[in-house]
Each structure stands twice: as C-alpha cells, then as structure tokens.
mmCIF file of C-alpha atoms and ligand atoms in Angstrom:
data_model
loop_
_atom_site.group_PDB
_atom_site.id
_atom_site.type_symbol
_atom_site.label_atom_id
_atom_site.label_comp_id
_atom_site.label_asym_id
_atom_site.label_seq_id
_atom_site.Cartn_x
_atom_site.Cartn_y
_atom_site.Cartn_z
ATOM 1 C CA VAL A 8 54.953 213.270 4.261
ATOM 2 C CA LEU A 9 55.614 209.572 4.337
ATOM 3 C CA MET A 10 58.762 209.806 2.287
ATOM 4 C CA ASP A 11 59.968 212.591 4.588
ATOM 5 C CA CYS A 12 59.291 210.486 7.646
ATOM 6 C CA PHE A 13 61.467 207.644 6.572
ATOM 7 C CA ALA A 14 64.096 209.455 4.527
ATOM 8 C CA GLY A 15 67.422 209.728 6.271
ATOM 9 C CA SER A 16 67.234 206.372 8.015
ATOM 10 C CA PRO A 17 69.269 204.235 5.629
ATOM 11 C CA GLY A 18 69.119 200.497 6.278
ATOM 12 C CA GLN A 19 66.434 201.051 8.863
ATOM 13 C CA PHE A 20 62.823 201.319 7.907
ATOM 14 C CA ARG A 21 62.235 201.742 4.187
ATOM 15 C CA ASN A 22 59.306 202.936 2.187
ATOM 16 C CA PHE A 23 59.368 200.629 -0.832
ATOM 17 C CA ARG A 24 57.726 201.511 -4.130
ATOM 18 C CA LYS A 25 55.506 199.009 -5.917
ATOM 19 C CA ASP A 26 58.051 198.751 -8.742
ATOM 20 C CA ASP A 27 60.783 197.839 -6.265
ATOM 21 C CA PHE A 28 59.173 194.389 -6.450
ATOM 22 C CA GLU A 29 59.092 192.065 -9.440
ATOM 23 C CA ALA A 30 55.782 192.110 -11.263
ATOM 24 C CA ASN A 31 54.343 188.746 -10.234
ATOM 25 C CA TRP A 32 52.805 189.114 -6.812
ATOM 26 C CA ILE A 33 51.573 185.786 -5.482
ATOM 27 C CA LYS A 34 48.572 186.026 -3.154
ATOM 28 C CA VAL A 35 49.197 183.865 -0.079
ATOM 29 C CA ALA A 36 46.110 184.750 1.942
ATOM 30 C CA GLU A 37 43.051 186.914 1.861
ATOM 31 C CA CYS A 38 42.186 188.364 5.223
ATOM 32 C CA ARG A 39 39.806 190.718 6.893
ATOM 33 C CA PHE A 40 41.822 193.872 6.378
ATOM 34 C CA GLY A 41 43.545 193.042 3.107
ATOM 35 C CA GLN A 42 45.812 190.457 1.536
ATOM 36 C CA VAL A 43 49.186 188.835 2.116
ATOM 37 C CA TYR A 44 51.384 188.463 -0.995
ATOM 38 C CA GLN A 45 54.671 186.767 -1.684
ATOM 39 C CA VAL A 46 56.761 189.297 -3.604
ATOM 40 C CA LYS A 47 60.354 189.448 -4.733
ATOM 41 C CA LEU A 48 62.468 192.542 -4.057
ATOM 42 C CA LYS A 49 64.542 193.393 -7.146
ATOM 43 C CA LEU A 50 67.237 195.036 -5.027
ATOM 44 C CA TRP A 51 67.836 192.205 -2.584
ATOM 45 C CA ARG A 52 66.861 189.315 -4.934
ATOM 46 C CA GLU A 53 64.913 187.982 -1.997
ATOM 47 C CA LYS A 54 61.318 186.911 -1.374
ATOM 48 C CA CYS A 55 59.402 189.061 1.073
ATOM 49 C CA ALA A 56 55.860 189.061 2.373
ATOM 50 C CA LEU A 57 53.735 192.087 1.728
ATOM 51 C CA LYS A 58 50.712 192.470 4.009
ATOM 52 C CA SER A 59 48.260 195.008 2.617
ATOM 53 C CA PHE A 60 45.726 196.855 4.715
ATOM 54 C CA ASP A 61 43.596 198.091 1.851
ATOM 55 C CA SER A 62 40.335 198.049 3.740
ATOM 56 C CA LEU A 63 41.651 200.355 6.494
ATOM 57 C CA CYS A 64 40.896 204.020 6.286
ATOM 58 C CA ALA A 65 43.884 206.314 5.747
ATOM 59 C CA ASN A 66 44.040 207.308 9.415
ATOM 60 C CA ASN A 67 44.233 203.726 10.593
ATOM 61 C CA PHE A 68 46.885 202.917 8.040
ATOM 62 C CA TYR A 69 48.988 205.812 9.358
ATOM 63 C CA ARG A 70 48.686 204.196 12.803
ATOM 64 C CA VAL A 71 49.725 200.796 11.430
ATOM 65 C CA MET A 72 52.715 202.416 9.742
ATOM 66 C CA ASP A 73 53.719 204.102 12.933
ATOM 67 C CA GLU A 74 53.477 200.797 14.795
ATOM 68 C CA ALA A 75 55.282 198.924 12.060
ATOM 69 C CA SER A 76 58.193 201.314 12.282
ATOM 70 C CA ASN A 77 58.474 200.449 15.975
ATOM 71 C CA MET A 78 58.083 196.734 15.265
ATOM 72 C CA ALA A 79 60.915 196.975 12.748
ATOM 73 C CA LYS A 80 63.286 197.812 15.577
ATOM 74 C CA VAL A 81 62.623 194.471 17.237
ATOM 75 C CA LYS A 82 65.222 191.964 16.105
ATOM 76 C CA PHE A 83 65.309 188.423 17.509
ATOM 77 C CA LYS A 84 65.601 184.879 16.215
ATOM 78 C CA TYR A 85 62.033 183.988 17.059
ATOM 79 C CA ILE A 86 60.448 187.273 16.023
ATOM 80 C CA MET A 87 59.381 188.152 12.477
ATOM 81 C CA SER A 88 61.555 190.862 10.911
ATOM 82 C CA ILE A 89 59.806 193.893 9.443
ATOM 83 C CA TYR A 90 61.664 195.473 6.539
ATOM 84 C CA GLY A 91 59.530 198.519 5.928
ATOM 85 C CA LEU A 92 56.329 199.501 4.254
ATOM 86 C CA CYS A 93 54.975 200.141 0.803
ATOM 87 C CA SER A 94 52.686 203.088 1.254
ATOM 88 C CA GLU A 95 51.635 202.910 -2.438
ATOM 89 C CA ALA A 96 50.091 199.519 -1.658
ATOM 90 C CA THR A 97 49.091 200.453 1.957
ATOM 91 C CA ALA A 98 51.227 197.511 3.012
ATOM 92 C CA VAL A 99 53.840 196.379 5.495
ATOM 93 C CA VAL A 100 56.832 194.532 4.037
ATOM 94 C CA MET A 101 58.350 191.735 6.052
ATOM 95 C CA GLU A 102 60.325 188.527 6.057
ATOM 96 C CA TYR A 103 58.690 185.775 4.002
ATOM 97 C CA MET A 104 57.993 182.608 5.931
ATOM 98 C CA SER A 105 57.894 179.750 3.446
ATOM 99 C CA ASN A 106 55.954 177.320 5.588
ATOM 100 C CA GLY A 107 53.078 179.704 6.363
ATOM 101 C CA SER A 108 51.322 179.754 9.700
ATOM 102 C CA LEU A 109 51.175 177.267 12.542
ATOM 103 C CA ASN A 110 47.408 177.471 12.216
ATOM 104 C CA ASN A 111 47.606 175.912 8.749
ATOM 105 C CA LEU A 112 50.321 173.414 9.648
ATOM 106 C CA LEU A 113 48.379 172.061 12.608
ATOM 107 C CA ALA A 114 45.367 171.465 10.355
ATOM 108 C CA SER A 115 47.270 169.810 7.531
ATOM 109 C CA HIS A 116 50.015 167.720 9.210
ATOM 110 C CA THR A 117 50.381 165.432 12.196
ATOM 111 C CA LEU A 118 53.278 166.687 14.276
ATOM 112 C CA MET A 119 55.487 164.544 16.445
ATOM 113 C CA TRP A 120 55.799 165.305 20.150
ATOM 114 C CA PRO A 121 59.349 166.583 20.071
ATOM 115 C CA LYS A 122 58.418 169.009 17.301
ATOM 116 C CA LYS A 123 55.327 170.145 19.220
ATOM 117 C CA PHE A 124 57.412 170.799 22.298
ATOM 118 C CA GLN A 125 60.078 172.555 20.285
ATOM 119 C CA MET A 126 57.482 174.867 18.753
ATOM 120 C CA ILE A 127 56.061 175.670 22.198
ATOM 121 C CA HIS A 128 59.562 176.398 23.450
ATOM 122 C CA GLU A 129 60.522 178.633 20.489
ATOM 123 C CA ALA A 130 57.255 180.582 20.674
ATOM 124 C CA SER A 131 57.886 181.106 24.404
ATOM 125 C CA MET A 132 61.353 182.406 23.539
ATOM 126 C CA GLY A 133 59.849 184.929 21.138
ATOM 127 C CA MET A 134 57.205 186.044 23.598
ATOM 128 C CA ASN A 135 59.741 186.257 26.417
ATOM 129 C CA PHE A 136 61.814 188.585 24.243
ATOM 130 C CA LEU A 137 58.844 190.917 23.682
ATOM 131 C CA HIS A 138 57.924 190.872 27.372
ATOM 132 C CA THR A 139 61.423 191.619 28.563
ATOM 133 C CA MET A 140 61.647 194.764 26.460
ATOM 134 C CA LYS A 141 61.485 197.953 28.481
ATOM 135 C CA PRO A 142 58.590 198.650 28.679
ATOM 136 C CA PRO A 143 57.240 195.180 27.808
ATOM 137 C CA LEU A 144 55.800 194.969 24.320
ATOM 138 C CA LEU A 145 52.409 193.319 24.582
ATOM 139 C CA HIS A 146 51.308 191.299 21.593
ATOM 140 C CA LEU A 147 47.541 191.173 22.364
ATOM 141 C CA ASN A 148 46.904 189.196 19.153
ATOM 142 C CA LEU A 149 48.794 186.007 19.881
ATOM 143 C CA LYS A 150 47.222 183.059 18.053
ATOM 144 C CA THR A 151 48.352 180.234 15.829
ATOM 145 C CA SER A 152 47.923 182.286 12.647
ATOM 146 C CA ASN A 153 50.422 184.773 14.064
ATOM 147 C CA ILE A 154 53.050 182.115 14.622
ATOM 148 C CA LEU A 155 54.813 181.605 11.317
ATOM 149 C CA LEU A 156 57.198 178.881 10.144
ATOM 150 C CA ASP A 157 60.473 179.262 8.286
ATOM 151 C CA ASP A 158 62.054 176.832 5.760
ATOM 152 C CA HIS A 159 63.026 174.454 8.549
ATOM 153 C CA LEU A 160 59.776 174.766 10.526
ATOM 154 C CA HIS A 161 61.228 176.986 13.208
ATOM 155 C CA VAL A 162 58.779 179.493 14.541
ATOM 156 C CA LYS A 163 58.639 183.283 14.518
ATOM 157 C CA ILE A 164 56.050 185.451 16.224
ATOM 158 C CA SER A 165 54.366 187.931 13.900
ATOM 159 C CA ASP A 166 51.865 190.792 13.978
ATOM 160 C CA PHE A 167 52.868 191.880 17.470
ATOM 161 C CA GLY A 168 52.237 195.390 18.718
ATOM 162 C CA LEU A 169 49.400 196.178 16.289
ATOM 163 C CA ILE A 170 46.717 196.270 18.986
ATOM 164 C CA HIS A 171 46.987 198.788 21.785
ATOM 165 C CA TRP A 172 45.130 199.714 24.856
ATOM 166 C CA GLU A 173 44.891 203.446 24.885
ATOM 167 C CA GLU A 174 44.334 205.497 27.980
ATOM 168 C CA GLY A 175 40.659 206.357 28.212
ATOM 169 C CA MET A 176 39.707 203.740 25.636
ATOM 170 C CA SER A 177 36.243 202.390 26.262
ATOM 171 C CA LYS A 178 35.819 198.699 27.054
ATOM 172 C CA THR A 179 33.559 198.284 24.059
ATOM 173 C CA LEU A 180 36.046 199.777 21.671
ATOM 174 C CA PHE A 181 38.852 197.646 23.043
ATOM 175 C CA MET A 182 36.769 194.467 22.810
ATOM 176 C CA GLU A 183 35.799 195.351 19.267
ATOM 177 C CA HIS A 184 39.463 195.807 18.486
ATOM 178 C CA LEU A 185 40.261 192.400 19.942
ATOM 179 C CA THR A 186 37.347 190.429 18.572
ATOM 180 C CA ALA A 187 37.372 192.056 15.133
ATOM 181 C CA ARG A 188 39.727 189.322 13.987
ATOM 182 C CA GLY A 189 37.659 186.463 15.360
ATOM 183 C CA ASN A 190 40.015 185.882 18.259
ATOM 184 C CA ILE A 191 37.598 185.300 21.093
ATOM 185 C CA SER A 192 39.259 182.038 22.185
ATOM 186 C CA TYR A 193 42.503 183.827 22.987
ATOM 187 C CA ILE A 194 41.085 186.616 25.133
ATOM 188 C CA PRO A 195 41.425 186.177 28.921
ATOM 189 C CA PRO A 196 38.264 186.365 31.047
ATOM 190 C CA GLU A 197 39.328 189.454 33.017
ATOM 191 C CA THR A 198 38.921 191.400 29.785
ATOM 192 C CA PHE A 199 35.198 190.596 29.711
ATOM 193 C CA THR A 200 34.411 192.354 33.002
ATOM 194 C CA GLN A 201 32.634 195.680 33.149
ATOM 195 C CA CYS A 202 35.656 197.861 33.821
ATOM 196 C CA PRO A 203 38.732 195.899 32.757
ATOM 197 C CA ASP A 204 42.187 197.096 33.784
ATOM 198 C CA PRO A 205 44.592 197.840 30.974
ATOM 199 C CA PRO A 206 45.988 194.552 29.632
ATOM 200 C CA ARG A 207 49.279 193.254 31.029
ATOM 201 C CA THR A 208 51.734 190.590 30.049
ATOM 202 C CA THR A 209 49.379 188.040 31.594
ATOM 203 C CA PHE A 210 46.999 188.703 28.677
ATOM 204 C CA ASP A 211 49.512 187.192 26.261
ATOM 205 C CA VAL A 212 50.332 184.390 28.680
ATOM 206 C CA TYR A 213 46.662 183.393 28.663
ATOM 207 C CA SER A 214 46.567 183.412 24.846
ATOM 208 C CA PHE A 215 49.706 181.299 24.884
ATOM 209 C CA GLY A 216 47.952 178.691 27.053
ATOM 210 C CA ILE A 217 45.342 178.329 24.309
ATOM 211 C CA VAL A 218 48.053 178.174 21.658
ATOM 212 C CA MET A 219 49.726 175.341 23.660
ATOM 213 C CA TRP A 220 46.455 173.441 23.737
ATOM 214 C CA GLU A 221 46.121 173.794 19.970
ATOM 215 C CA ILE A 222 49.644 172.519 19.446
ATOM 216 C CA LEU A 223 49.211 169.564 21.802
ATOM 217 C CA THR A 224 45.777 168.513 20.449
ATOM 218 C CA GLN A 225 45.913 169.817 16.841
ATOM 219 C CA GLN A 226 42.295 170.857 17.291
ATOM 220 C CA LYS A 227 40.507 174.203 17.336
ATOM 221 C CA PRO A 228 39.336 175.405 20.767
ATOM 222 C CA TYR A 229 35.582 175.626 21.445
ATOM 223 C CA ALA A 230 34.777 174.266 18.001
ATOM 224 C CA GLY A 231 31.147 174.835 17.093
ATOM 225 C CA CYS A 232 30.446 177.269 20.004
ATOM 226 C CA SER A 233 29.125 180.741 19.407
ATOM 227 C CA VAL A 234 31.124 183.815 20.505
ATOM 228 C CA THR A 235 28.563 184.433 23.296
ATOM 229 C CA THR A 236 28.829 180.856 24.617
ATOM 230 C CA VAL A 237 32.633 181.068 24.665
ATOM 231 C CA LEU A 238 32.509 184.413 26.403
ATOM 232 C CA LEU A 239 30.066 183.260 29.094
ATOM 233 C CA GLU A 240 31.707 179.906 29.743
ATOM 234 C CA VAL A 241 35.276 181.223 29.791
ATOM 235 C CA ALA A 242 34.176 183.914 32.225
ATOM 236 C CA GLN A 243 33.015 181.088 34.506
ATOM 237 C CA GLY A 244 36.343 179.275 34.237
ATOM 238 C CA LYS A 245 35.735 176.836 31.371
ATOM 239 C CA ARG A 246 38.704 176.037 29.163
ATOM 240 C CA PRO A 247 39.433 173.772 26.189
ATOM 241 C CA CYS A 248 39.166 170.107 27.045
ATOM 242 C CA VAL A 249 42.475 168.629 28.255
ATOM 243 C CA GLU A 250 41.232 165.093 27.569
ATOM 244 C CA MET A 251 41.514 165.846 23.863
ATOM 245 C CA ILE A 252 45.288 165.598 24.119
ATOM 246 C CA PRO A 253 46.107 162.212 22.514
ATOM 247 C CA GLU A 254 46.536 159.409 25.040
ATOM 248 C CA GLN A 255 49.806 158.162 23.632
ATOM 249 C CA MET A 256 51.560 161.335 24.800
ATOM 250 C CA PRO A 257 55.032 160.975 26.338
ATOM 251 C CA HIS A 258 55.072 161.432 30.068
ATOM 252 C CA GLU A 259 56.965 164.737 29.643
ATOM 253 C CA CYS A 260 53.653 166.056 28.332
ATOM 254 C CA ASP A 261 52.236 166.115 31.911
ATOM 255 C CA GLN A 262 54.564 168.978 32.677
ATOM 256 C CA MET A 263 53.538 170.815 29.510
ATOM 257 C CA ILE A 264 49.883 170.393 30.490
ATOM 258 C CA ARG A 265 50.596 171.854 33.927
ATOM 259 C CA ILE A 266 52.286 174.883 32.337
ATOM 260 C CA MET A 267 49.372 175.274 29.919
ATOM 261 C CA GLN A 268 46.815 175.237 32.739
ATOM 262 C CA GLN A 269 48.848 177.772 34.732
ATOM 263 C CA CYS A 270 49.010 179.992 31.670
ATOM 264 C CA TRP A 271 45.220 180.077 31.329
ATOM 265 C CA ASP A 272 44.507 180.366 35.082
ATOM 266 C CA GLN A 273 41.376 182.356 35.822
ATOM 267 C CA ASP A 274 43.363 184.513 38.221
ATOM 268 C CA HIS A 275 45.805 186.450 36.087
ATOM 269 C CA GLY A 276 48.057 186.904 39.085
ATOM 270 C CA LYS A 277 48.725 183.148 39.140
ATOM 271 C CA ARG A 278 49.798 182.914 35.503
ATOM 272 C CA PRO A 279 53.563 182.418 35.026
ATOM 273 C CA GLN A 280 55.836 184.735 33.058
ATOM 274 C CA PHE A 281 57.342 183.377 29.835
ATOM 275 C CA SER A 282 60.753 183.424 31.546
ATOM 276 C CA ASP A 283 59.411 180.938 34.138
ATOM 277 C CA ASN A 284 58.186 178.573 31.437
ATOM 278 C CA LEU A 285 61.399 178.598 29.482
ATOM 279 C CA HIS A 286 63.365 176.643 32.076
ATOM 280 C CA ALA A 287 60.746 173.885 32.015
ATOM 281 C CA THR A 288 60.235 173.719 28.241
ATOM 282 C CA ASP A 289 64.006 173.772 27.619
ATOM 283 C CA GLY A 290 64.445 170.907 30.124
ATOM 284 C CA ILE A 291 61.702 168.835 28.512
ATOM 285 C CA LEU A 292 63.217 169.382 25.055
ATOM 286 C CA CYS A 293 66.640 168.237 26.243
ATOM 287 C CA LEU A 294 65.131 165.067 27.683
ATOM 288 C CA LEU A 295 63.172 164.312 24.551
ATOM 289 C CA TYR A 296 66.018 164.938 22.189
ATOM 290 C CA LYS A 297 68.315 162.685 24.187
ATOM 291 C CA LYS A 298 65.692 160.026 24.238
ATOM 292 C CA ASP A 299 64.579 160.127 20.625
ATOM 293 C CA PHE A 300 67.420 161.437 18.571
ATOM 294 C CA GLY A 301 70.683 160.462 20.238
ATOM 295 C CA SER A 302 71.482 157.629 17.876
ATOM 296 C CA PHE A 303 70.217 159.474 14.846
ATOM 297 C CA ARG A 304 72.355 162.505 15.556
ATOM 298 C CA LEU A 305 75.344 160.251 15.931
ATOM 299 C CA SER A 306 74.615 158.656 12.581
ATOM 300 C CA VAL A 307 74.455 162.076 10.961
ATOM 301 C CA LYS A 308 77.803 163.004 12.473
ATOM 302 C CA ARG A 309 79.434 159.837 11.245
ATOM 303 C CA GLU A 310 77.921 160.599 7.871
ATOM 304 C CA HIS A 311 76.682 157.079 7.657
ATOM 305 C CA VAL A 312 73.232 158.188 6.927
ATOM 306 C CA SER A 313 72.647 159.186 3.429
ATOM 307 C CA THR A 314 69.014 159.734 2.997
ATOM 308 C CA GLN A 315 66.442 160.543 0.527
ATOM 309 C CA PHE A 316 63.686 162.457 2.096
ATOM 310 C CA SER A 317 60.289 161.479 0.913
ATOM 311 C CA GLY A 318 57.910 163.949 2.483
ATOM 312 C CA GLN A 319 54.445 162.627 3.065
ATOM 313 C CA LYS A 320 51.523 164.561 4.293
ATOM 314 C CA SER A 321 51.865 163.184 7.782
ATOM 315 C CA LEU A 322 54.893 164.405 9.713
ATOM 316 C CA LEU A 323 54.546 161.308 11.809
ATOM 317 C CA HIS A 324 56.376 159.040 9.428
ATOM 318 C CA TYR A 325 58.952 159.841 6.833
ATOM 319 C CA THR A 326 60.595 157.289 4.631
ATOM 320 C CA VAL A 327 64.319 157.896 4.670
ATOM 321 C CA ALA A 328 66.115 155.723 2.154
ATOM 322 C CA SER A 329 69.197 157.394 0.734
ATOM 323 C CA GLY A 330 69.947 161.021 0.151
ATOM 324 C CA ASP A 331 71.415 164.325 1.155
ATOM 325 C CA THR A 332 72.247 166.303 4.290
ATOM 326 C CA GLU A 333 69.642 168.908 3.524
ATOM 327 C CA SER A 334 66.955 166.221 3.913
ATOM 328 C CA VAL A 335 68.499 164.997 7.137
ATOM 329 C CA LYS A 336 68.431 168.518 8.502
ATOM 330 C CA GLN A 337 64.851 168.840 7.463
ATOM 331 C CA VAL A 338 63.889 165.535 9.054
ATOM 332 C CA LEU A 339 65.559 166.597 12.297
ATOM 333 C CA SER A 340 63.882 169.947 12.270
ATOM 334 C CA LEU A 341 60.524 168.186 11.855
ATOM 335 C CA GLY A 342 61.286 166.071 14.861
ATOM 336 C CA ALA A 343 60.521 162.952 12.826
ATOM 337 C CA GLU A 344 61.478 159.465 13.846
ATOM 338 C CA VAL A 345 64.100 157.956 11.571
ATOM 339 C CA ASN A 346 64.722 154.312 10.773
ATOM 340 C CA CYS A 347 68.138 153.991 9.183
HETATM 341 P P1 ATP B 426 45.641 189.154 12.039
HETATM 342 O O1 ATP B 426 45.399 190.266 11.034
HETATM 343 O O2 ATP B 426 44.832 189.303 13.281
HETATM 344 O O3 ATP B 426 47.087 188.910 12.259
HETATM 345 P P2 ATP B 426 45.654 186.666 10.592
HETATM 346 O O4 ATP B 426 46.997 186.323 11.175
HETATM 347 O O5 ATP B 426 44.706 185.545 10.475
HETATM 348 O O6 ATP B 426 44.971 187.845 11.345
HETATM 349 P P3 ATP B 426 47.236 187.759 8.452
HETATM 350 O O7 ATP B 426 48.213 188.253 9.463
HETATM 351 O O8 ATP B 426 46.855 188.716 7.387
HETATM 352 O O9 ATP B 426 45.895 187.263 9.127
HETATM 353 O O10 ATP B 426 47.849 186.466 7.811
HETATM 354 C C1 ATP B 426 47.062 185.608 7.007
HETATM 355 C C2 ATP B 426 47.901 184.423 6.571
HETATM 356 O O11 ATP B 426 48.912 184.907 5.685
HETATM 357 C C3 ATP B 426 48.688 183.743 7.694
HETATM 358 O O12 ATP B 426 47.905 182.765 8.343
HETATM 359 C C4 ATP B 426 49.826 183.112 6.929
HETATM 360 O O13 ATP B 426 49.427 181.884 6.371
HETATM 361 C C5 ATP B 426 50.085 184.145 5.795
HETATM 362 N N1 ATP B 426 51.183 185.065 6.183
HETATM 363 C C6 ATP B 426 51.140 186.158 6.914
HETATM 364 N N2 ATP B 426 52.339 186.728 7.052
HETATM 365 C C7 ATP B 426 53.187 185.958 6.310
HETATM 366 C C8 ATP B 426 54.618 185.993 6.059
HETATM 367 N N3 ATP B 426 55.399 186.953 6.576
HETATM 368 N N4 ATP B 426 55.153 185.025 5.318
HETATM 369 C C9 ATP B 426 54.368 184.024 4.810
HETATM 370 N N5 ATP B 426 53.055 183.938 5.027
HETATM 371 C C10 ATP B 426 52.455 184.882 5.762
HETATM 372 MG MG1 MG B 427 48.510 187.711 11.316
#
C-alpha cells in the first residue's frame, strides 16, 4: 500500500529501502519513540538523518507518514527539509544537521550575544513561514531540541506538524499528546483550562518566548520543579526568571526581553505574531553587526585576515592566528569576537 501511495511522485516524497543507505548507521540520539541515525544515501552520496518511530504502533506510524508527506512539501531556508520515509525502518528521512540541536549547543557552549540574537531571528523566520501558510501550520512542539543547527550554526525548525488538535479530541488526550515528550515548559497556560479552545498560532508564540529565554540565559526553565508545580504556577502567571539573563548583556537585549515577555503573555490575545517580531529582531541584528563586526568584515574583504581557527569549547573566545577563509566564515557565523 505504501509503495503505491508514493509511487508516481518522482522527486517528491520517496519511500527509501534500508539498503538505499550505506551499511554503517550512526546513532545520534535515542528518544522516547525511537532513534535518530546519521545515514548515507548511496544514490545521492549525501548524509541524511533517519528518525525511527519503532515504538509507535502501526496505526500511529501511518499517521506520522501521512504528516511527513505534508511536511515534505514545506521548503524554506529556516525549515528542515524532509526527503521521504523508510517504511522498512518505520522512519522519516530528512536533512542531516551536523551541529545537532540548539538544546545541546546551549548546554555545551557559551554563545555570544550577536549569535544568540541571530538564532532568535532565524527561528522566528522559520516559524513565521509556517504561520503564514494557508491555513497556518501550527508546530505545537516548538522547543530547543526541535531547533537544529547546520554546518555554519544557522538554525532550522524541525518536527513541525506532528502534533494535531483534532475536532472532538478530549482535553486529556491532547494534553497527553503534548506532555508525552516532557514539554510542559513550552505549553501555554490557556491549554491547562477545563475546556481549552483548539490551539492557535499563539500557542507556538508562547513556546517561542520560552525558547528565547533559554537562548538568552543558556539555562533550562523551571529547573528542579515537578510537572504539577510548573502547571500550577504557570497557570497563575509565573514565568522563567528574567533576572537569570546575564548582567553584561548589551542594551539591545532589553528589546529582546520585551518581545520575549510579550510572547509568553498570559493573555494569548496580547501575544505578537512572528511577523511583528521580525522587524524588531532584524533591526537589533543590524545594529549589533554594525557595532561588533564592521571592521572585521572589512578585513575579510581586503583579504588581510588569514586565520587559523582554533575552536575551543567556549564560543566566547576563539584564537584566530593565521588561516583560511572557511575558518573566517565559521567565526563570523558563530558571532565570535575577533582580534586580528
Ligand atoms: P520530539 O520527538 O518531541 O521532537 P526530541 O526533539 O527531543 O523530541 P528527536 O526529534 O527524536 O527528539 O531528536 C533527538 C535528537 O536527535 C535531537 O535533539 C538532535 O540532537 C538529534 N536530531 C534530530 N533530528 C536530527 C537531524 N535531522 N540531524 C541531526 N540531528 C538530529
Ligand atoms: Mg525533535
């Protein structure tokens, strides 16, 4: 049945066979519903990610497949591309993102402010794209582990459109759906009420507010609190602590904080749309780049800077001695400060 479904759509959504991939599958992550592997497609000579759903029952996997075929139609710079599925492995096949998830990066590296702001801006661009589709495509599972990073640490939104509100769905079932992945921090308070309305774009905007806080602080929200505590306190208007944003923030950060607080407003009607935020985040980025990188960019243009990129664990400081343009590009994409 599967093969029939996807036959006749060349170049669109493929059903790969296991032996379309080279034999060595590298496990990247183990998750609740299965595993993520790095695989290499023999045909394209390209690395891909294969996300298996082996703990889902057949019916649920059929649903995932159906959704994945819709997700595959979404093409945008800041959105993860879906190539197809591998029904033999109950898996979805997608673009491989070499730098993993933002969740992991925030825990392992110290990011500089321009890079933080750039990531916020790029993620907003991706979300804005989904929300300006007709009808809007709601993500409903936006979190730092679903924001992935390419070779140059630019972001792409992944795993969108897998969770749906269905007409007549009970509140309990929907909440189970949402919280099954341990995402309580990203769920807006209006969802906790007795008879919640179907989720709207403002659901994702709320989740994005939490993501912004995580990027700005590099901490986990509500660390050490139980699910029930989070649920009760968020319902009463509590949010992650803004004072945890490092004090040495540039003054442009004030505007980011305002946007973040609007995004997680208790009243969903007061939350902005992603399109509203983009003007502000774009403006902030321009300011920061002029301020921090003007002279460096000039140096790159004049090709005076030949650098050797010595990557340390902290993205705060890189030693740039002598080297190649690839390193320079990488340093710029990291938003690192450069002493020539
Ligand atoms: P959810 O199932 O709710 O999306 P999750 O995001 O935590 O939960 P996965 O989507 O399975 O779990 O991803 C687990 C990890 O696998 C990610 O955090 C990321 O590090 C890695 N990963 C996922 N997709 C890719 C990809 N396309 N390229 C590279 N790494 C990926
Ligand atoms: Mg995910």
